[in-house]
């Protein structure tokens, strides 16, 4: 958090350079446009996508009919990672966290009846950016929309995938080339399409505080500018189509200051690089309220949290906004929760008068001062990154991960020791366990349908044309000057699938796999004075005495789920409590987990799943391990698990389920109790370990 004073006065801002600047004027600290929301309010753009193209198309139409002003597509994990729905590695993950798209035919179904010359479309796609962007362009073309008329944004921000979001396919270097190819191609062929959405949101979700979020976003943006400029493209030709994306959490003042500082620093950066036009220097941004800040406990409280965060986004001057649904920590939004989330924005836009004045916090002693402090803090981070040799070097050295994870650990320890209040979680906890109904997706049905569609597509297309186009794509991947988006468009137009295009590229570029890490020592250090924590540590010590060694846990991520904030936190907490802990790489298969379990005497197996695929993935894993494993091992599942799925997990052999918001003490105590019970059940002497 940026340092606060009890009150601010004119003395705090007298020395500030930009205090007399205006909205719509460089350095744009006060907003990218003079009239801001008076001329055009921010775009209500809700991130949506689930099941198949038809279901998501219906949701888009409903969004637009009920006040949504733009579209934003959430793809499923199989699509993100370049797998067709019939790929063996993707089976459990198809259709769950977003819509399954395998071909241009699916893309056409996704936008059927929606006029792409009138509605702007954002697509959150990074790993499989080539086939998805190509399918969108061909879908537009085949529905009669000229390329210049297509408006929207492709996320195309691969660097943060290696740092946090984890839906990369290729290694950083070839991935950067793909990013630059997309920017280059779109800047010429789709002049109204934003070719990147350089994202901070995911850093915040992974644990970064606002200043670190902004610093990493700008550091990545610099790397993109370097890569694109190296091709000889002029900043004034492409910069105005680089867009930004930030998270907005509960730290109200800092979040507003962050968005103001972001515009200032971006303007300085591109000016310094020689940009001349205002439109190149003016940062435009999308914001999303924080998913992490929402709780599974008393979910209706989340409506209030989201409203406050949305206001910070708007006071910060965002151009586009997604407000999360209140059932975020339980499942994907239902129609009802999505409607309330959208209405939150409509009420702000239409009932409050908030749109009347540009930058209403401008001139506040406190806000101007905080904005300056935020900018200074971010500049410090950027200097550190420069000193390491740039963001790629900082990433490789582990610094980025350590910074983010360190801040996540600190936040968690402050929640667990009660210093950071979360109403309904660590304060004023309610006994009322009533949970709202959640959205259920029939993923098996979509899987079946997608497989049939793929088969039909392959039967009806001109195979030799597809093969030739894919061979050309492979050849282009070997030639640094070829534009890979241009070649992918040809393949997609010939009805090659997303998976086939990815395979064609993989012939030249390997699939990238990163190791998993966690930090030891930090969590325990934060909590060393805390009696609750000391008592949990004593319980682990006693159990250690009983076993004659430290209890040992293996924590794993299964399927295609890349969310690793939770698993890394639990690994750190268990380690500092006295466990021996190993953590699997992302995307582990049941066979890999079995091999790890065979390699050391583990007592506990923790499975982290936030992708909705917990039922099939846990079942597959436990079937592979066999029933004796569950007699010996404590099996635990953590993540976004709807209540109604808990009995099925228990029946499979899972000993306990930990939803979001579970405290470290609760997790550790439960582990020790279960492990001790299993030991006694196996005939070991039952000794009190407390
Ligand atoms: C807007 N305009 C104005 C104006 N306001 N002109 C004058 N005065 C004003 N006050 C003009 C703009 O210049 C632009 O024209 C046009 O109106 C449209 O406005 P915009 O501000 O560009 O809005 P929009 O089209 O909505 O674009 C917003 C954006 C864009 C630039 C931020 O990149 C975007 O929509 N991003 C959304 C990204 C997103 O949804 N991401 C989801 C991530 S979810 P012109 O001619 O200049 O274009 C995720 C979660 C996960 O990532 O899965 O992990
Ligand atoms: N539909 C709606 N919201 C989604 N989110 C992720 N997937 C979807 C989806 N399919 C939201 C959640 C999450 C953030 C990354 O985006 O809020 O925290």
XYZ file of C-alpha atoms in Angstrom, residues 17-681:
665
model
C 4.250 19.007 -12.018
C 0.888 18.039 -13.474
C -1.544 19.615 -11.084
C -2.798 22.079 -13.673
C -3.094 19.593 -16.541
C -6.483 18.860 -18.062
C -8.300 15.701 -19.070
C -7.630 14.933 -22.724
C -4.216 16.647 -22.695
C -0.796 15.059 -22.384
C 0.284 13.489 -20.079
C -3.346 12.320 -19.791
C -3.078 11.695 -16.060
C -6.573 13.167 -15.762
C -8.080 11.037 -18.518
C -7.566 10.246 -22.199
C -10.424 12.475 -23.420
C -11.481 16.038 -22.641
C -15.124 15.283 -22.144
C -14.671 11.754 -20.825
C -17.979 10.077 -19.881
C -20.000 13.159 -20.754
C -19.274 12.424 -24.399
C -19.272 8.615 -24.112
C -19.517 6.611 -20.906
C -17.178 3.649 -20.483
C -18.210 0.509 -22.371
C -20.087 -2.031 -20.250
C -18.231 -5.100 -21.432
C -18.896 -8.284 -19.489
C -16.513 -11.233 -19.909
C -18.737 -14.116 -20.997
C -18.360 -17.600 -22.410
C -19.249 -21.145 -21.431
C -20.274 -24.467 -22.994
C -20.630 -24.230 -26.783
C -20.898 -21.438 -29.339
C -24.719 -21.474 -29.345
C -25.027 -21.127 -25.556
C -22.468 -18.311 -25.499
C -24.105 -16.618 -28.499
C -27.417 -16.603 -26.607
C -25.669 -15.092 -23.567
C -24.076 -12.383 -25.777
C -27.451 -11.482 -27.242
C -28.955 -11.320 -23.781
C -26.098 -9.089 -22.605
C -26.668 -6.710 -25.506
C -30.441 -6.691 -25.014
C -30.064 -5.914 -21.317
C -27.698 -2.961 -21.503
C -24.289 -4.475 -22.302
C -22.465 -2.275 -24.826
C -19.667 -4.509 -26.084
C -18.766 -8.193 -26.073
C -15.897 -9.989 -24.375
C -15.259 -13.645 -25.095
C -14.039 -16.148 -22.491
C -12.615 -19.265 -24.202
C -12.238 -22.642 -22.524
C -8.832 -23.890 -21.414
C -8.501 -26.389 -24.259
C -8.865 -23.543 -26.771
C -6.365 -21.396 -24.833
C -3.765 -24.132 -24.975
C -4.281 -24.945 -28.659
C -6.056 -28.297 -28.225
C -9.082 -29.263 -30.291
C -11.959 -30.600 -28.199
C -11.153 -34.169 -29.252
C -7.547 -34.040 -27.991
C -6.939 -36.598 -25.214
C -5.205 -34.041 -22.958
C -8.195 -31.716 -23.067
C -11.101 -34.006 -22.277
C -11.878 -32.863 -18.733
C -11.494 -29.161 -19.504
C -13.591 -28.664 -22.634
C -16.371 -26.075 -22.247
C -15.930 -25.412 -18.530
C -14.319 -22.023 -17.943
C -15.313 -20.615 -21.298
C -16.612 -21.474 -24.740
C -15.103 -24.304 -26.821
C -13.957 -23.071 -30.256
C -12.295 -25.534 -32.630
C -12.764 -23.977 -36.055
C -14.047 -21.005 -38.017
C -17.431 -22.731 -38.101
C -17.621 -22.491 -34.305
C -16.530 -18.848 -34.490
C -19.324 -18.116 -36.984
C -21.859 -19.785 -34.686
C -20.517 -17.721 -31.783
C -21.446 -14.460 -33.533
C -24.473 -15.601 -35.545
C -27.034 -12.813 -35.733
C -24.640 -10.248 -34.196
C -23.521 -7.456 -36.523
C -19.731 -7.324 -36.181
C -19.622 -3.976 -37.933
C -21.567 -2.457 -35.021
C -20.528 -4.322 -31.866
C -16.927 -4.302 -30.695
C -15.594 -7.656 -29.541
C -12.810 -8.335 -27.079
C -11.205 -11.761 -27.133
C -9.072 -12.911 -24.232
C -6.610 -15.069 -26.113
C -2.865 -15.277 -25.838
C -1.420 -18.777 -26.397
C -3.614 -19.676 -29.360
C -3.829 -16.095 -30.588
C -3.059 -16.978 -34.211
C -5.895 -19.414 -34.963
C -8.404 -17.450 -32.863
C -7.634 -14.082 -34.465
C -7.612 -15.761 -37.865
C -10.985 -17.419 -37.223
C -12.467 -14.077 -36.158
C -11.215 -12.356 -39.305
C -12.488 -15.146 -41.574
C -15.845 -15.255 -39.732
C -16.184 -11.494 -40.317
C -15.174 -11.851 -43.955
C -17.686 -14.665 -44.582
C -20.501 -12.701 -42.942
C -19.796 -9.755 -45.248
C -18.068 -7.379 -42.804
C -15.089 -5.526 -44.237
C -11.858 -5.795 -42.258
C -11.786 -2.028 -41.600
C -15.182 -2.335 -39.949
C -14.117 -4.963 -37.433
C -13.702 -3.321 -34.033
C -12.471 -4.861 -30.848
C -9.436 -6.064 -28.935
C -7.321 -9.198 -28.854
C -5.477 -9.689 -25.552
C -2.298 -10.946 -27.270
C -0.211 -10.333 -24.134
C 1.919 -13.423 -23.801
C 4.560 -12.235 -21.333
C 2.204 -12.178 -18.363
C 1.219 -15.758 -19.211
C 4.727 -16.879 -18.270
C 4.554 -14.808 -15.100
C 1.071 -15.658 -13.826
C -1.782 -16.761 -16.058
C -0.044 -19.820 -17.521
C -1.902 -20.290 -20.798
C 1.183 -20.191 -22.980
C 1.947 -22.755 -25.680
C 5.408 -21.852 -27.005
C 8.535 -20.561 -25.221
C 8.887 -16.803 -24.569
C 10.986 -15.969 -27.637
C 8.815 -17.521 -30.382
C 5.766 -16.314 -28.457
C 7.016 -12.723 -28.636
C 7.469 -13.086 -32.371
C 3.834 -14.232 -32.660
C 2.667 -11.212 -30.628
C 4.576 -8.868 -32.882
C 3.274 -10.596 -36.028
C -0.292 -10.024 -34.798
C 0.318 -6.334 -34.018
C 2.060 -5.822 -37.341
C -0.670 -7.535 -39.380
C -3.604 -5.883 -37.596
C -2.028 -2.429 -37.794
C -2.181 -2.701 -41.579
C -5.234 -4.856 -42.217
C -7.630 -4.099 -39.323
C -6.974 -0.449 -38.476
C -9.819 -0.287 -35.965
C -8.859 -3.354 -33.980
C -6.795 -3.038 -30.773
C -3.930 -5.457 -31.263
C -2.984 -5.969 -27.600
C -4.515 -5.619 -24.187
C -1.424 -5.398 -22.005
C -2.631 -6.748 -18.723
C -2.009 -6.037 -15.083
C -5.208 -7.677 -13.886
C -3.672 -11.124 -13.630
C -0.756 -9.861 -11.555
C -3.193 -8.432 -9.059
C -5.203 -11.651 -8.992
C -1.982 -13.576 -8.355
C -1.106 -11.346 -5.393
C 0.569 -8.169 -6.658
C -0.314 -4.902 -4.969
C -1.287 -2.015 -7.278
C 2.226 -0.542 -7.699
C 3.768 -3.895 -8.609
C 0.843 -4.651 -10.928
C 1.396 -1.400 -12.804
C 5.184 -1.768 -12.903
C 5.030 -5.271 -14.387
C 2.411 -4.178 -16.915
C 4.556 -1.274 -18.084
C 7.697 -3.407 -18.106
C 5.939 -5.888 -20.397
C 4.650 -3.030 -22.542
C 8.235 -1.813 -22.963
C 9.316 -5.273 -24.126
C 6.521 -5.266 -26.700
C 7.470 -1.785 -27.891
C 11.061 -2.981 -28.320
C 9.978 -6.083 -30.265
C 7.569 -4.221 -32.541
C 9.792 -1.209 -33.123
C 12.636 -3.574 -34.046
C 10.615 -4.397 -37.179
C 10.766 -0.785 -38.238
C 7.125 0.021 -37.427
C 6.562 3.642 -36.479
C 5.092 4.263 -33.002
C 2.551 6.655 -34.458
C 1.357 3.883 -36.737
C 0.588 1.186 -34.132
C 0.737 2.600 -30.574
C -2.822 3.906 -30.434
C -4.023 0.303 -30.858
C -2.086 -0.978 -27.858
C -4.628 -1.047 -25.108
C -4.249 -1.798 -21.364
C -6.121 -3.841 -18.799
C -6.026 -3.462 -15.019
C -7.589 -5.119 -12.018
C -9.426 -3.037 -9.457
C -9.349 -4.355 -5.910
C -10.642 -3.093 -2.586
C -7.825 -0.638 -1.949
C -10.027 2.227 -3.124
C -7.706 5.253 -3.139
C -4.657 3.346 -4.412
C -6.624 1.872 -7.289
C -7.758 5.284 -8.522
C -4.227 6.631 -8.121
C -2.862 3.621 -10.032
C -5.044 4.252 -13.088
C -4.131 7.947 -13.131
C -0.422 7.158 -12.720
C -0.636 4.515 -15.461
C -1.618 7.100 -18.075
C 1.113 9.475 -16.951
C 3.855 6.846 -17.123
C 2.731 5.471 -20.489
C 2.698 8.932 -21.997
C 6.210 9.563 -20.673
C 7.390 6.232 -22.063
C 6.139 6.678 -25.610
C 7.115 10.350 -25.709
C 10.592 9.354 -24.655
C 10.657 6.853 -27.529
C 9.733 9.568 -30.001
C 5.956 9.263 -30.488
C 4.461 12.499 -31.753
C 0.691 12.084 -31.977
C -1.602 12.446 -28.977
C -3.417 9.287 -29.908
C -0.183 7.291 -29.563
C 0.521 8.814 -26.147
C -2.995 8.458 -24.732
C -3.395 5.255 -22.726
C -6.787 3.589 -23.055
C -7.765 0.875 -20.630
C -10.235 -1.794 -19.679
C -10.723 -2.643 -16.000
C -12.156 -5.641 -14.225
C -13.162 -5.759 -10.599
C -11.157 -8.205 -8.541
C -12.141 -11.866 -8.502
C -9.765 -12.613 -5.659
C -11.429 -10.086 -3.360
C -14.741 -11.951 -3.575
C -15.636 -14.594 -1.032
C -17.395 -17.942 -1.064
C -18.732 -17.086 2.405
C -21.846 -14.872 2.345
C -21.596 -14.315 -1.407
C -24.108 -11.449 -1.453
C -21.476 -9.290 0.250
C -19.659 -9.510 -3.063
C -22.229 -7.235 -4.707
C -21.078 -4.485 -2.383
C -17.388 -5.173 -2.937
C -17.837 -5.147 -6.711
C -19.759 -1.868 -6.637
C -16.976 -0.170 -4.690
C -14.318 -1.538 -7.019
C -16.321 -0.500 -10.081
C -16.484 3.038 -8.723
C -12.710 3.094 -8.316
C -12.342 1.969 -11.957
C -14.665 4.727 -13.111
C -13.063 7.413 -10.933
C -9.759 6.258 -12.394
C -11.126 6.955 -15.897
C -11.436 3.510 -17.475
C -12.767 3.152 -21.061
C -14.364 -0.236 -20.556
C -15.351 -2.262 -17.491
C -16.263 -5.780 -16.410
C -17.967 -6.157 -13.043
C -17.724 -9.630 -11.522
C -20.771 -11.609 -10.534
C -21.357 -12.173 -6.818
C -21.127 -15.971 -7.188
C -17.587 -15.701 -8.624
C -16.001 -17.768 -5.827
C -18.556 -20.547 -6.314
C -18.819 -21.053 -10.071
C -19.376 -19.247 -13.388
C -22.110 -16.593 -13.266
C -25.753 -17.598 -13.549
C -28.112 -15.497 -15.701
C -29.287 -13.783 -12.536
C -25.864 -12.980 -11.092
C -24.635 -11.803 -14.526
C -27.623 -9.473 -14.736
C -26.914 -7.976 -11.314
C -23.265 -7.486 -12.255
C -24.264 -5.630 -15.427
C -26.896 -3.614 -13.592
C -24.216 -2.432 -11.164
C -22.648 -0.573 -14.079
C -25.931 0.616 -15.531
C -26.898 2.101 -12.181
C -23.537 3.875 -11.917
C -23.867 5.219 -15.465
C -27.498 6.230 -15.390
C -28.571 6.948 -11.810
C -25.663 8.636 -10.046
C -24.415 11.606 -12.086
C -20.904 10.135 -11.915
C -20.524 10.598 -15.681
C -21.068 14.361 -15.521
C -17.535 15.423 -14.613
C -14.178 14.258 -15.966
C -11.645 13.193 -13.329
C -13.709 14.230 -10.300
C -10.790 13.486 -7.951
C -8.543 15.929 -9.794
C -7.131 18.531 -7.430
C -7.761 16.483 -4.296
C -4.718 17.051 -2.114
C -4.728 13.384 -1.231
C -5.407 11.919 -4.668
C -2.855 14.064 -6.490
C -0.307 13.222 -3.862
C -1.074 9.483 -3.962
C -0.914 9.501 -7.760
C 2.546 10.987 -7.598
C 3.663 8.499 -4.922
C 2.277 5.618 -6.983
C 4.126 6.834 -10.079
C 7.363 7.157 -8.076
C 7.002 3.662 -6.647
C 6.416 2.250 -10.112
C 9.447 4.128 -11.466
C 11.532 2.514 -8.701
C 10.361 -0.935 -9.750
C 11.082 -0.143 -13.398
C 14.602 0.953 -12.493
C 15.127 -2.342 -10.640
C 13.901 -4.271 -13.666
C 16.184 -2.287 -15.960
C 19.112 -3.010 -13.662
C 18.396 -6.733 -14.028
C 18.581 -6.411 -17.810
C 14.870 -6.003 -18.577
C 11.714 -7.916 -17.882
C 12.714 -11.148 -19.642
C 15.841 -11.371 -17.500
C 13.793 -10.551 -14.391
C 11.352 -13.304 -15.331
C 14.070 -15.874 -15.909
C 15.836 -15.046 -12.660
C 12.671 -15.782 -10.661
C 12.432 -12.179 -9.404
C 8.983 -11.560 -10.889
C 7.537 -14.671 -9.337
C 9.138 -13.962 -5.987
C 7.762 -10.415 -5.871
C 4.221 -11.459 -6.707
C 4.184 -14.543 -4.532
C 5.800 -12.645 -1.653
C 3.001 -10.059 -1.749
C 0.381 -12.817 -1.992
C 1.863 -14.503 1.082
C 1.866 -11.280 3.027
C -1.786 -10.623 2.136
C -2.738 -14.147 3.162
C -0.866 -13.978 6.458
C -2.555 -10.674 7.289
C -5.952 -12.194 6.560
C -5.147 -15.289 8.597
C -3.971 -13.293 11.600
C -6.918 -10.934 11.365
C -4.964 -7.752 10.552
C -6.691 -7.477 7.202
C -10.433 -7.700 7.808
C -12.665 -9.596 5.400
C -16.235 -9.418 6.582
C -17.828 -12.853 6.776
C -14.428 -14.574 6.550
C -12.275 -13.456 9.471
C -14.746 -11.053 11.109
C -18.474 -11.225 11.797
C -18.682 -14.734 10.439
C -22.264 -15.816 9.869
C -23.671 -19.246 10.731
C -26.082 -18.962 7.832
C -24.616 -21.366 5.311
C -27.328 -20.757 2.659
C -25.682 -20.767 -0.772
C -27.243 -19.420 -3.985
C -27.863 -21.815 -6.888
C -24.847 -22.000 -9.209
C -24.499 -22.547 -12.956
C -23.979 -26.165 -13.941
C -22.483 -26.935 -17.364
C -23.094 -30.198 -19.167
C -19.519 -30.447 -20.389
C -19.937 -34.085 -21.490
C -22.705 -33.089 -23.872
C -20.600 -30.257 -25.369
C -17.614 -32.578 -25.658
C -19.669 -35.116 -27.581
C -21.090 -32.424 -29.861
C -17.691 -30.825 -30.550
C -16.187 -34.187 -31.462
C -19.000 -34.802 -33.935
C -18.585 -31.351 -35.419
C -14.861 -31.859 -35.840
C -15.468 -35.152 -37.566
C -18.024 -33.595 -39.928
C -15.688 -30.697 -40.717
C -12.874 -33.087 -41.567
C -15.143 -35.147 -43.829
C -16.415 -32.202 -45.823
C -13.332 -30.038 -46.362
C -10.773 -30.142 -49.163
C -8.057 -32.159 -47.432
C -5.277 -31.352 -49.862
C -5.966 -27.616 -49.535
C -5.831 -27.904 -45.720
C -2.614 -29.913 -45.818
C -0.951 -27.450 -48.166
C -1.974 -24.479 -46.001
C -0.691 -26.200 -42.833
C 2.590 -27.087 -44.525
C 2.962 -23.430 -45.550
C 2.348 -22.408 -41.939
C 5.091 -24.748 -40.722
C 7.484 -23.343 -43.318
C 6.556 -19.781 -42.332
C 7.302 -20.595 -38.676
C 10.872 -21.345 -39.714
C 11.214 -18.039 -41.530
C 11.528 -15.039 -39.198
C 10.248 -12.558 -41.773
C 7.002 -14.341 -42.654
C 3.882 -13.052 -40.929
C 2.358 -16.016 -39.115
C -1.099 -14.467 -38.845
C -1.311 -14.126 -42.632
C -0.469 -17.827 -43.035
C -2.842 -18.920 -40.264
C -5.703 -17.032 -41.932
C -5.162 -19.110 -45.091
C -5.207 -22.350 -43.087
C -8.307 -21.392 -41.121
C -10.096 -20.281 -44.290
C -9.357 -23.726 -45.734
C -11.061 -25.195 -42.596
C -7.966 -26.281 -40.706
C -8.805 -26.537 -36.998
C -7.285 -24.607 -34.116
C -5.469 -27.744 -32.957
C -4.085 -28.434 -36.416
C -2.729 -24.897 -36.762
C -1.077 -25.264 -33.359
C 0.413 -28.612 -34.367
C 1.756 -27.060 -37.578
C 3.563 -24.416 -35.493
C 4.760 -26.988 -32.956
C 6.756 -28.629 -35.722
C 9.067 -25.592 -35.463
C 8.494 -24.358 -31.905
C 8.435 -26.672 -28.865
C 5.578 -26.726 -26.336
C 6.877 -24.849 -23.299
C 6.708 -26.295 -19.789
C 7.646 -24.259 -16.716
C 8.620 -25.590 -13.281
C 6.556 -24.846 -10.201
C 8.008 -23.035 -7.189
C 6.900 -21.752 -3.825
C 8.580 -19.545 -1.246
C 9.595 -20.966 2.109
C 9.995 -18.904 5.283
C 7.965 -15.803 4.394
C 4.516 -16.856 5.603
C 5.830 -18.174 8.930
C 7.907 -15.042 9.406
C 4.847 -12.824 9.026
C 2.995 -14.888 11.623
C 5.766 -15.665 14.071
C 4.230 -13.636 16.924
C 0.766 -14.995 16.430
C -0.493 -17.413 19.120
C -2.888 -19.211 16.763
C -0.072 -19.954 14.370
C 2.262 -21.054 17.149
C -0.339 -23.488 18.402
C -0.779 -24.971 14.901
C 2.979 -25.315 14.607
C 3.056 -27.166 17.919
C 0.479 -29.630 16.593
C 2.591 -30.280 13.518
C 5.680 -30.693 15.734
C 3.864 -33.241 17.882
C 2.810 -35.157 14.828
C 6.381 -34.996 13.567
C 7.511 -36.612 16.858
C 4.940 -39.335 16.444
C 6.002 -40.129 12.865
C 9.682 -39.758 13.589
C 9.980 -37.436 10.587
C 8.238 -34.396 9.162
C 4.823 -35.143 7.641
C 5.130 -34.964 3.880
C 2.675 -33.447 1.398
C 2.525 -33.467 -2.377
C 0.457 -30.673 -3.925
C -0.627 -31.069 -7.527
C -2.324 -29.192 -10.364
C -4.243 -31.386 -12.800
C -5.737 -30.891 -16.243
C -5.243 -27.558 -18.013
C -5.860 -25.291 -15.017
C -3.116 -22.677 -14.689
C -4.296 -20.859 -11.522
C -1.497 -21.399 -9.045
C -1.869 -18.640 -6.449
C -3.742 -20.948 -4.060
C -1.528 -23.980 -4.412
C 1.619 -21.952 -3.929
C 0.219 -20.273 -0.819
C -0.778 -23.570 0.729
C 2.636 -25.033 -0.115
C 4.341 -22.112 1.669
C 2.003 -22.337 4.677
C 2.457 -26.099 5.091
C 6.210 -25.799 4.729
C 6.457 -23.075 7.351
C 4.228 -25.079 9.679
C 6.721 -27.949 9.554
C 5.663 -30.164 6.662
C 7.957 -31.342 3.897
C 6.252 -30.114 0.744
C 6.643 -30.810 -2.944
C 4.598 -29.175 -5.654
C 3.964 -30.644 -9.102
C 4.383 -28.827 -12.378
C 1.182 -27.428 -13.879
C -0.886 -29.712 -16.113
C 0.194 -32.948 -14.392
C -1.296 -36.225 -15.584
C -2.432 -38.987 -13.182
C 0.569 -41.080 -14.236
C 2.976 -38.256 -13.406
C 1.360 -37.834 -9.992
C 1.637 -41.558 -9.376
C 5.336 -41.458 -10.201
C 5.879 -38.553 -7.802
C 3.984 -40.374 -5.055
C 6.114 -43.459 -5.576
C 9.290 -41.437 -5.265
C 8.935 -40.488 -1.562
C 6.871 -41.436 1.525
C 4.053 -38.898 1.188
C 1.342 -38.672 3.849
C -0.932 -36.149 2.149
C -1.956 -35.421 -1.420
C -3.441 -31.980 -2.100
C -5.195 -31.320 -5.403
C -5.871 -27.733 -6.436
C -8.577 -27.114 -9.038
C -10.249 -23.883 -10.049
C -11.306 -24.920 -13.518
C -14.608 -26.647 -12.772
C -13.145 -29.965 -13.940
C -12.670 -31.360 -10.403
C -15.094 -34.290 -10.712
C -13.585 -36.001 -13.775
C -9.994 -35.105 -12.903
C -10.090 -36.271 -9.277
C -11.882 -39.440 -10.347
C -9.257 -40.191 -13.009
C -6.426 -39.574 -10.571
C -7.860 -41.689 -7.764
C -8.672 -44.507 -10.190
C -5.081 -44.459 -11.371
C -3.719 -44.465 -7.822
C -6.036 -47.289 -6.710
C -8.041 -47.680 -3.475
C -5.087 -48.619 -1.242
C -3.575 -45.188 -1.812
C -6.554 -43.494 -0.183
C -6.232 -45.796 2.861
C -2.716 -44.597 3.386
C -2.730 -41.052 2.042
C -4.831 -38.133 3.183
C -6.445 -36.774 0.010
C -7.492 -33.119 -0.031
C -9.029 -30.901 -2.696
C -8.899 -27.101 -2.682
C -10.338 -24.528 -5.074
C -13.635 -23.486 -6.583
C -15.791 -26.470 -5.667
C -19.575 -26.006 -5.539
C -21.162 -27.491 -2.385
C -23.216 -29.955 -4.368
C -20.077 -31.650 -5.711
C -18.599 -32.376 -2.269
C -20.530 -35.652 -1.636
C -19.309 -37.058 -4.975
C -15.712 -36.151 -4.124
C -16.076 -37.734 -0.674
C -17.454 -40.900 -2.251
C -14.352 -41.057 -4.478
C -12.113 -41.027 -1.389
C -11.401 -37.341 -0.819
C -10.977 -36.634 2.902
C -11.651 -32.894 2.924
C -12.465 -30.032 0.563
C -11.181 -26.488 1.151
C -13.120 -23.696 -0.605
C -11.642 -20.247 -1.341
C -11.207 -18.346 1.919
C -10.105 -21.374 3.973
C -7.557 -20.218 6.545
C -4.148 -21.822 6.707
C -4.842 -22.970 10.292
C -8.064 -24.682 9.235
C -6.260 -26.486 6.419
C -3.320 -27.603 8.548
C -5.469 -28.736 11.508
C -7.699 -30.746 9.202
C -4.698 -32.362 7.529
C -3.170 -33.403 10.835
C -6.473 -34.787 12.141
C -7.111 -36.805 8.990
C -3.543 -38.097 8.825
C -3.618 -39.167 12.474
C -6.987 -40.917 11.988
C -5.663 -42.779 8.943
C -2.629 -43.855 10.900
C -4.756 -45.275 13.711
C -7.053 -46.984 11.187
